[in-house]
mmCIF file of C-alpha atoms and ligand atoms in Angstrom:
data_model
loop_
_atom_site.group_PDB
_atom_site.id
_atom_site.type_symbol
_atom_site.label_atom_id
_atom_site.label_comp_id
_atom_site.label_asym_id
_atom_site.label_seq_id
_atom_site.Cartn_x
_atom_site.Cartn_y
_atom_site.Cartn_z
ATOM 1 C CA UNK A 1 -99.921 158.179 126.051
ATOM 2 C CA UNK A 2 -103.925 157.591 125.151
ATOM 3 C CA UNK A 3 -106.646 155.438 125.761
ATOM 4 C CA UNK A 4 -106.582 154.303 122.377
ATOM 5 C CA UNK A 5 -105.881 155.236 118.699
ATOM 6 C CA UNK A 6 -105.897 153.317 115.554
ATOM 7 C CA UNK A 7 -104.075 155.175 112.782
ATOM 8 C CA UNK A 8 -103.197 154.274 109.183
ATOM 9 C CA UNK A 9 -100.386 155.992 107.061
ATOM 10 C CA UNK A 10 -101.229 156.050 103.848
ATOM 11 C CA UNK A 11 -99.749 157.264 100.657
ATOM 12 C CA UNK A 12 -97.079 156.527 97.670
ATOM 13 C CA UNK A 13 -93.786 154.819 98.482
ATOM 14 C CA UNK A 14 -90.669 156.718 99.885
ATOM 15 C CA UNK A 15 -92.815 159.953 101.294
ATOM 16 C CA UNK A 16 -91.629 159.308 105.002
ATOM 17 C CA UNK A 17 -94.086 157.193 106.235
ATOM 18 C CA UNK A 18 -92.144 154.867 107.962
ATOM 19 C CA UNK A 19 -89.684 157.639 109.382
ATOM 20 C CA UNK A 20 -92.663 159.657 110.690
ATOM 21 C CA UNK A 21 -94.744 156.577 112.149
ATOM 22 C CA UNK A 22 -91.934 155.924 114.266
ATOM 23 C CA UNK A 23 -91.370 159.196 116.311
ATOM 24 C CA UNK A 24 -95.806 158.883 116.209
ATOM 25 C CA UNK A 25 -95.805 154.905 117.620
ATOM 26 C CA UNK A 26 -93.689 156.535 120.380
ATOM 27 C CA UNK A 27 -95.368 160.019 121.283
ATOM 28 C CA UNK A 28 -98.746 157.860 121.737
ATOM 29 C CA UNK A 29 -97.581 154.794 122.802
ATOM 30 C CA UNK A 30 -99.256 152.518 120.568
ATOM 31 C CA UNK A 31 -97.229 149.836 118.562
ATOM 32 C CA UNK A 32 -96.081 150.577 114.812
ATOM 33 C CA UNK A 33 -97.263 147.492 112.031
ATOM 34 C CA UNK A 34 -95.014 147.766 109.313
ATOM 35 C CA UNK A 35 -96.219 145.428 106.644
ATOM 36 C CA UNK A 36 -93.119 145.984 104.394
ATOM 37 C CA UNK A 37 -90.792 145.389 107.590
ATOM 38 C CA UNK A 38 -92.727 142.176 108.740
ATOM 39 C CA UNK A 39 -92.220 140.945 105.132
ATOM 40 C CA UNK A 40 -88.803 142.060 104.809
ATOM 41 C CA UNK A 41 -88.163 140.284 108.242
ATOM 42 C CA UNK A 42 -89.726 136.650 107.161
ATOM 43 C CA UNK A 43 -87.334 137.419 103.921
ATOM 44 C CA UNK A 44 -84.664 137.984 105.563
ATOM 45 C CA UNK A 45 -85.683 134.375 107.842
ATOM 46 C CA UNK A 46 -86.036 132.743 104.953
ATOM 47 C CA UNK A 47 -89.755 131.261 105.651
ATOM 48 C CA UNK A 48 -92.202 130.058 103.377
ATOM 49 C CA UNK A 49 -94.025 132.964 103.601
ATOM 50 C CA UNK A 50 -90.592 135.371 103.232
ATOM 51 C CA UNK A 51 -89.077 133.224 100.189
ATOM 52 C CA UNK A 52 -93.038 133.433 98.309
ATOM 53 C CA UNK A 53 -93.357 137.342 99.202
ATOM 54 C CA UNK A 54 -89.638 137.887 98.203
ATOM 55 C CA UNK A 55 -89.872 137.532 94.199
ATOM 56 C CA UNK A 56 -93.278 140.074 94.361
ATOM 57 C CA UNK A 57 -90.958 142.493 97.057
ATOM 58 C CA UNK A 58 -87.738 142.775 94.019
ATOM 59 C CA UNK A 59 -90.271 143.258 91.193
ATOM 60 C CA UNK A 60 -91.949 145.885 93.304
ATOM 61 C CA UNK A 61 -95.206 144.625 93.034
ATOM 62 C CA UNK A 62 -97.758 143.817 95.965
ATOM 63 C CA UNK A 63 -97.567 140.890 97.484
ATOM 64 C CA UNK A 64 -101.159 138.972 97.439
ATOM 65 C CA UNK A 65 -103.239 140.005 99.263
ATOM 66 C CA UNK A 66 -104.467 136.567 101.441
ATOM 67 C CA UNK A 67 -100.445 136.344 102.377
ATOM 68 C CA UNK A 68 -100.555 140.083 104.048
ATOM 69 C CA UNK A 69 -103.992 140.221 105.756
ATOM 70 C CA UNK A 70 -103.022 136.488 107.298
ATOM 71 C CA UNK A 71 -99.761 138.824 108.553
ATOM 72 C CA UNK A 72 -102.392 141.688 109.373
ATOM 73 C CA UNK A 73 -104.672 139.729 111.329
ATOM 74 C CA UNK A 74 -102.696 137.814 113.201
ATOM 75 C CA UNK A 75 -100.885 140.955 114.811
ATOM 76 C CA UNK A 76 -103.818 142.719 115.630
ATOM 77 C CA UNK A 77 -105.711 139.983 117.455
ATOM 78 C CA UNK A 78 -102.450 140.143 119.659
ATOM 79 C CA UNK A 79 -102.529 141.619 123.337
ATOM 80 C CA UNK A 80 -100.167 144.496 121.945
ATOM 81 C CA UNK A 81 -102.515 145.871 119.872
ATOM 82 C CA UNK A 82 -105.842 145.738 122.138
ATOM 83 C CA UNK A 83 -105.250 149.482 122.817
ATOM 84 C CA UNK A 84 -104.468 151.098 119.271
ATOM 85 C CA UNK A 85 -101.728 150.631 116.807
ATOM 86 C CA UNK A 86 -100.291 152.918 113.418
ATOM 87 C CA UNK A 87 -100.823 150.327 110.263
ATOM 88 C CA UNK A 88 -97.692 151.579 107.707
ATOM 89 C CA UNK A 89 -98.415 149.820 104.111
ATOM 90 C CA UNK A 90 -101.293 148.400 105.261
ATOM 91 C CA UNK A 91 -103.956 148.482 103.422
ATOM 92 C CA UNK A 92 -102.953 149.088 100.072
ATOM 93 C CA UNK A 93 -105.667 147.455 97.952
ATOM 94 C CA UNK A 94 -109.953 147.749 98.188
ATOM 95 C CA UNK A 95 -109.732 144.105 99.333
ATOM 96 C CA UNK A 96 -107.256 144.724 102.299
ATOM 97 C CA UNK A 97 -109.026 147.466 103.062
ATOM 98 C CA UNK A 98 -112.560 145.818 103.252
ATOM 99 C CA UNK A 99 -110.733 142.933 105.394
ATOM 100 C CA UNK A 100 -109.619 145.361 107.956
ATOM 101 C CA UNK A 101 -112.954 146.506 108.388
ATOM 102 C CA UNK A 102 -114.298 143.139 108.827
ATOM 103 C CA UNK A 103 -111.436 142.963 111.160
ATOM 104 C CA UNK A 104 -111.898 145.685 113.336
ATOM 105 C CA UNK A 105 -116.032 145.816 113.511
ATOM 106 C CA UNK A 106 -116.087 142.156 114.930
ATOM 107 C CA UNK A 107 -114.157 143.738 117.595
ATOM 108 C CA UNK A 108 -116.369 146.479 117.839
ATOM 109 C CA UNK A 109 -113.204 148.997 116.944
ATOM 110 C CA UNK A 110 -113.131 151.526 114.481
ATOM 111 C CA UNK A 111 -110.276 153.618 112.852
ATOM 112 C CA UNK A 112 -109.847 156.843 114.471
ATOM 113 C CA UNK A 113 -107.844 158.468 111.287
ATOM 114 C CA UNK A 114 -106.092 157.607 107.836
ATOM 115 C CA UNK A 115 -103.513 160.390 107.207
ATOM 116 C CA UNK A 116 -102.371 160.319 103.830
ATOM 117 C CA UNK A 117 -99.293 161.776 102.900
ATOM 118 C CA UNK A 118 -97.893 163.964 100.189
ATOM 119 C CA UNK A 119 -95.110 164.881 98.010
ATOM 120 C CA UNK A 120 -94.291 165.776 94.491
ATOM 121 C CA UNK A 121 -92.710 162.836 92.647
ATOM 122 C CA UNK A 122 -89.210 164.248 91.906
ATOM 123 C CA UNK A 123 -88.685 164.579 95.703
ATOM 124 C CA UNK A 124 -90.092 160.950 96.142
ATOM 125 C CA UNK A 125 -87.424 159.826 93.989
ATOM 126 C CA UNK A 126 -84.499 161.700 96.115
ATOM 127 C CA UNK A 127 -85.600 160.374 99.222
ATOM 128 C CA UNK A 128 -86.173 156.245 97.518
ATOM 129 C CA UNK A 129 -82.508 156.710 95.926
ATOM 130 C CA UNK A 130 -80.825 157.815 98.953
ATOM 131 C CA UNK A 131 -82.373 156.006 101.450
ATOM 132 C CA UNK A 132 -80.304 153.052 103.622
ATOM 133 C CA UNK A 133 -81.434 151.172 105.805
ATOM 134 C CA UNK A 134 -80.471 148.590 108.463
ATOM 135 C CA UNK A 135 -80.992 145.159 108.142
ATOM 136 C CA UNK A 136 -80.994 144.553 111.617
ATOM 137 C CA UNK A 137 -82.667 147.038 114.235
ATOM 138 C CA UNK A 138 -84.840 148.661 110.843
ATOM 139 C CA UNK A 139 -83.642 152.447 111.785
ATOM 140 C CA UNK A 140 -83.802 154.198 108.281
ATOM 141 C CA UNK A 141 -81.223 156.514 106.970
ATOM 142 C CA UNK A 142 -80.892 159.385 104.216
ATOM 143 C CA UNK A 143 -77.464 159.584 102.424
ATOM 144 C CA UNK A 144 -77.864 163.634 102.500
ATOM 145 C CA UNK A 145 -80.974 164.525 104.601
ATOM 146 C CA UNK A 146 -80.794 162.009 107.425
ATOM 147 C CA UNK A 147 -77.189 160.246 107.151
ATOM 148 C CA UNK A 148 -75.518 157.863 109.830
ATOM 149 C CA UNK A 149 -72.784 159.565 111.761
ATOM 150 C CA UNK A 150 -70.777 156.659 110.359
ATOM 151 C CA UNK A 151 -70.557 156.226 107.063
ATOM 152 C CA UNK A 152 -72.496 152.951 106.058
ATOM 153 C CA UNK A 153 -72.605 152.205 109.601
ATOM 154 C CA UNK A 154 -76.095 151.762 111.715
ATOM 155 C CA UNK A 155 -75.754 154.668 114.816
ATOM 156 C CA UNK A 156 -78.189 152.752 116.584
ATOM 157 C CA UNK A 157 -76.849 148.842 116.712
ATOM 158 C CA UNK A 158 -73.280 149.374 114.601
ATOM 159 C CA UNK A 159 -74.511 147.137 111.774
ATOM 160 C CA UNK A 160 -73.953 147.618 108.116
ATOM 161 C CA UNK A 161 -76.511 149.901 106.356
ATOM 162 C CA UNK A 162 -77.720 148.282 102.839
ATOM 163 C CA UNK A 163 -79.833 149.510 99.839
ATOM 164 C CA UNK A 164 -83.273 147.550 99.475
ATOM 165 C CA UNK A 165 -83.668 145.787 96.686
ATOM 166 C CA UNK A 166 -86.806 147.681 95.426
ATOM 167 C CA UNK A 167 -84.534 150.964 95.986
ATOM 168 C CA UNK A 168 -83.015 150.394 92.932
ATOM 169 C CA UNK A 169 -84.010 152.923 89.869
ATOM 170 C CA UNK A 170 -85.278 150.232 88.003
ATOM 171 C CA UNK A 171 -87.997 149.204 90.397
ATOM 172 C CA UNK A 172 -88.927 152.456 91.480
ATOM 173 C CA UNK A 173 -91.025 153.543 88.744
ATOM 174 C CA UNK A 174 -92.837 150.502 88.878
ATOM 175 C CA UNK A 175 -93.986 150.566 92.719
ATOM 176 C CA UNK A 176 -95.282 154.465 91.899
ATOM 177 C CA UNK A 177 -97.058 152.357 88.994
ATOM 178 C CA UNK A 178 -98.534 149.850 91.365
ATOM 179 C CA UNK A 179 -99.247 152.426 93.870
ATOM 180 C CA UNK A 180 -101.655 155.038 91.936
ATOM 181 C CA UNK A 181 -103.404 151.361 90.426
ATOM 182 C CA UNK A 182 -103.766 149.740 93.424
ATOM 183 C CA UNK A 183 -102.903 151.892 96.085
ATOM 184 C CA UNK A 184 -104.243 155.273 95.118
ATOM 185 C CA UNK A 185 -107.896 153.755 95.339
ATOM 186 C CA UNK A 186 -108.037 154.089 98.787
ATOM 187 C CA UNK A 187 -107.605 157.442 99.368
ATOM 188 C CA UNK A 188 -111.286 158.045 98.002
ATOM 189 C CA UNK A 189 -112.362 155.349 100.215
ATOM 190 C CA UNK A 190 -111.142 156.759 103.524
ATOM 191 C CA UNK A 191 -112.438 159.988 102.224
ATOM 192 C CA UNK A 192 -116.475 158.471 101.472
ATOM 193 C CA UNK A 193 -115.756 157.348 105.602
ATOM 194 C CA UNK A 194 -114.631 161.073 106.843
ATOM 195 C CA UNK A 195 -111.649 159.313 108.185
ATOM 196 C CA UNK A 196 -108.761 160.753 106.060
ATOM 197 C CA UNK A 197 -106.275 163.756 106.500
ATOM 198 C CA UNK A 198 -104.349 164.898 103.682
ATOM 199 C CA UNK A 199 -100.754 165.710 105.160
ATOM 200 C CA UNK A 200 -98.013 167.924 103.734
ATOM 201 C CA UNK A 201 -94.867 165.596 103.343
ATOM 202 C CA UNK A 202 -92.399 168.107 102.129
ATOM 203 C CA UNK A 203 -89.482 169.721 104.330
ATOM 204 C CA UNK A 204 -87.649 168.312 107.201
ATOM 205 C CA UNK A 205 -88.558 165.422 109.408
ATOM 206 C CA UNK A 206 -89.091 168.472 112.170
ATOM 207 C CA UNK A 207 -91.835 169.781 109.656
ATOM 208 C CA UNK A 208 -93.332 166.921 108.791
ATOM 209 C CA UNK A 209 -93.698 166.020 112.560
ATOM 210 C CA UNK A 210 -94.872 169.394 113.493
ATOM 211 C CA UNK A 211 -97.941 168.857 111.037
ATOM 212 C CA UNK A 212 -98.511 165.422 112.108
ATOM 213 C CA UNK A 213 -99.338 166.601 115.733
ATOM 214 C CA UNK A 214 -101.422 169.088 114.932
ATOM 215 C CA UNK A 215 -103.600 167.093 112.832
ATOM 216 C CA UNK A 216 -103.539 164.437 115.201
ATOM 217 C CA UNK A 217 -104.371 166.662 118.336
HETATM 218 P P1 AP5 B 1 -92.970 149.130 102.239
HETATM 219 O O1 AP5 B 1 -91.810 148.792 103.053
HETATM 220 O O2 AP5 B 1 -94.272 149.412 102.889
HETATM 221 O O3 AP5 B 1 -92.573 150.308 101.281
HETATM 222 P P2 AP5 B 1 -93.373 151.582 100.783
HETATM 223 O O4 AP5 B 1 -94.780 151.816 101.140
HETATM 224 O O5 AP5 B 1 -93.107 151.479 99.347
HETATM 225 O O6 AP5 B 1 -92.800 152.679 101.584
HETATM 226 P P3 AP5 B 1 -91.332 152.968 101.778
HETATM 227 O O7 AP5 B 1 -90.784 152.105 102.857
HETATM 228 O O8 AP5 B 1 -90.646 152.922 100.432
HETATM 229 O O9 AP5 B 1 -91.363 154.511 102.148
HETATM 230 P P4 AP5 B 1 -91.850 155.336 103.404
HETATM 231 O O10 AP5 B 1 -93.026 156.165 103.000
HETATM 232 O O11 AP5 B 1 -91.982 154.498 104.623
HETATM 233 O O12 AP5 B 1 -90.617 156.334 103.514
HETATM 234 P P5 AP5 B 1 -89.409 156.410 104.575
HETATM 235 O O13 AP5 B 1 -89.894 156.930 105.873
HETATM 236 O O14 AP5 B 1 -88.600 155.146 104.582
HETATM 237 O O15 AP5 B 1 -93.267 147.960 101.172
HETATM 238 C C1 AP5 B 1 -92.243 147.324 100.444
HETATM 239 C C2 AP5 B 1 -92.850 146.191 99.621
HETATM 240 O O16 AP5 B 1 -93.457 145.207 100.505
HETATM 241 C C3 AP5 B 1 -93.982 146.575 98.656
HETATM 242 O O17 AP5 B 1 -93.492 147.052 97.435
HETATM 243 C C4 AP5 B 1 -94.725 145.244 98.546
HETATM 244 O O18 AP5 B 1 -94.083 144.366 97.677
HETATM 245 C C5 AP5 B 1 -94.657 144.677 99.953
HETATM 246 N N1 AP5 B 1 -95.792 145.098 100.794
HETATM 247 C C6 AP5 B 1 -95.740 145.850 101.937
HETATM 248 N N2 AP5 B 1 -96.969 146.043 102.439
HETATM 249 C C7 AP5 B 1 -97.825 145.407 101.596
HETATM 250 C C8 AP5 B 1 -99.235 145.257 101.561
HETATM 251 N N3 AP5 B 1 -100.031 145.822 102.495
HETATM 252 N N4 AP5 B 1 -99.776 144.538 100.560
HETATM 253 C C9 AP5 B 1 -99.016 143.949 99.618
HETATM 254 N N5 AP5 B 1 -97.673 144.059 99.577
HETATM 255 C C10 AP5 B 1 -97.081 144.780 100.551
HETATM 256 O O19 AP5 B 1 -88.564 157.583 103.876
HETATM 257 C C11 AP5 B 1 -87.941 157.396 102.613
HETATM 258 C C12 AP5 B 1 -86.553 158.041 102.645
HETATM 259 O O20 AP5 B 1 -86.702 159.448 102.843
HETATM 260 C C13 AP5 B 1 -85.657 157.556 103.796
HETATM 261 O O21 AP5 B 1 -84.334 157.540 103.334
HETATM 262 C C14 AP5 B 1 -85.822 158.634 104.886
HETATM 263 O O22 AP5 B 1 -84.667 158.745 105.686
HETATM 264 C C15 AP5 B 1 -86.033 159.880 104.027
HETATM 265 N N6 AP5 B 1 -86.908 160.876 104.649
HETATM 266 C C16 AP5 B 1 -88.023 160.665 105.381
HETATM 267 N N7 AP5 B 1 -88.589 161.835 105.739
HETATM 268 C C17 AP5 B 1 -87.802 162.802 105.195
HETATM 269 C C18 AP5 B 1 -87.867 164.240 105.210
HETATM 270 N N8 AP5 B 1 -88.846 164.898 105.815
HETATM 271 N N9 AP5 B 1 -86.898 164.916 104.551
HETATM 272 C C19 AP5 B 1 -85.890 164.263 103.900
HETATM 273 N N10 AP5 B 1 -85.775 162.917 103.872
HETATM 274 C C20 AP5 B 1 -86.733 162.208 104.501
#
């Protein structure tokens, strides 16, 4: 546990982000803001919000912008995030970005690092494809690398593991599309603010985790 830390993950889709902010939210103690799993979530709950985001979400394009930094905001002017927090997916455009900013210096908090993560695009590929996921508790799966014990089965709450939508081949190469447009942009950013770390996101989870700390420490 520390006194604070306020982390982004950034970098293209399926390169472990998720899996890797979730062993980090733990380790430091600070809460984990998925932006794809709080949309996924008001999809799934069928809200306003979730049935609008839903149609940009299967086309594997970015939902607009005012929709996710209303999400943003509202989470981290909550007491759980007063002492730090990992953004995943968030930001992913100049404008969510600059929001955040606004955001965080009428608090008087800054970020302490972006880590932006890497891997060729054939291996980004294998792990989108194979990936499964729970619709319930949100524990992530790997049909080879990181599979269930149980076949199609959730180890941690026994529900049924699905395929995302935007997991399908046809939307893939579209969100890596959408990504280096949109996305890509803010790696150059973080980098003009001496806030980013380029990390390594080949090899096992183990790997990735052991790099992770020791940029982190
Ligand atoms: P989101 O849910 O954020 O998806 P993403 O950024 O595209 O990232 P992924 O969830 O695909 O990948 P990840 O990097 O987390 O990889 P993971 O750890 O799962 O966004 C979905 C959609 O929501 C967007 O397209 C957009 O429409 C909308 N959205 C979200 N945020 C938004 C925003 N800010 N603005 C606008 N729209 C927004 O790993 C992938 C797979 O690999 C898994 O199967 C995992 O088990 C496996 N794996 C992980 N690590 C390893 C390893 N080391 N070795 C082998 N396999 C591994």
């Amino acid at each position: 546990m520390v006194d604070t830390m306020r982390l982004i993950f950034l970098g293209p889709p399926g390169v472990g982000k998720g899996t890797q902010a979730e062993f980090v939210a733990k380790e430091f103690g600070i809460p984990k803001l998925s932006t794809g799993d709080l949309l996924r979530d008001s999809v799934q709950k069928k809200t306003t919000l979730g049935l609008k985001a839903k149609e940009f979400m299967d086309r594997g394009e970015l939902v607009p912008d005012e929709v996710v930094i209303g999400l943003v905001r509202e989470k981290l002017n909550s007491a759980e995030c007063q002492n730090g927090f990992l953004l995943d997916g968030f930001p992913r455009t100049v404008p969510q970005a600059d929001q955040l900013e606004i955001l965080l210096n009428s608090k008087g908090d800054g970020l302490d690092r972006v880590l932006y993560f890497t891997l060729p695009k054939n291996e980004i590929v294998k792990r989108i494809s194979g990936r499964r996921s729970c619709p319930q508790c949100k524990a992530v799966y790997h049909v080879q690398a990181i599979p269930p014990k149980k076949n199609g089965i959730c180890d941690v709450c026994g529900a049924d593991l699905i395929q995302r939508n935007d997991d399908k081949p046809e939307t893939i190469e579209s969100r890596l599309g959408v990504y280096h447009e949109q996305t890509a942009p803010l790696i150059e950013y973080y980098k003009a603010k001496n806030v980013l770390s380029e990390l390594e996101g080949s090899g096992a989870v183990n790997d990735v985790q052991r790099r992770l700390l020791a940029l982190l420490s």
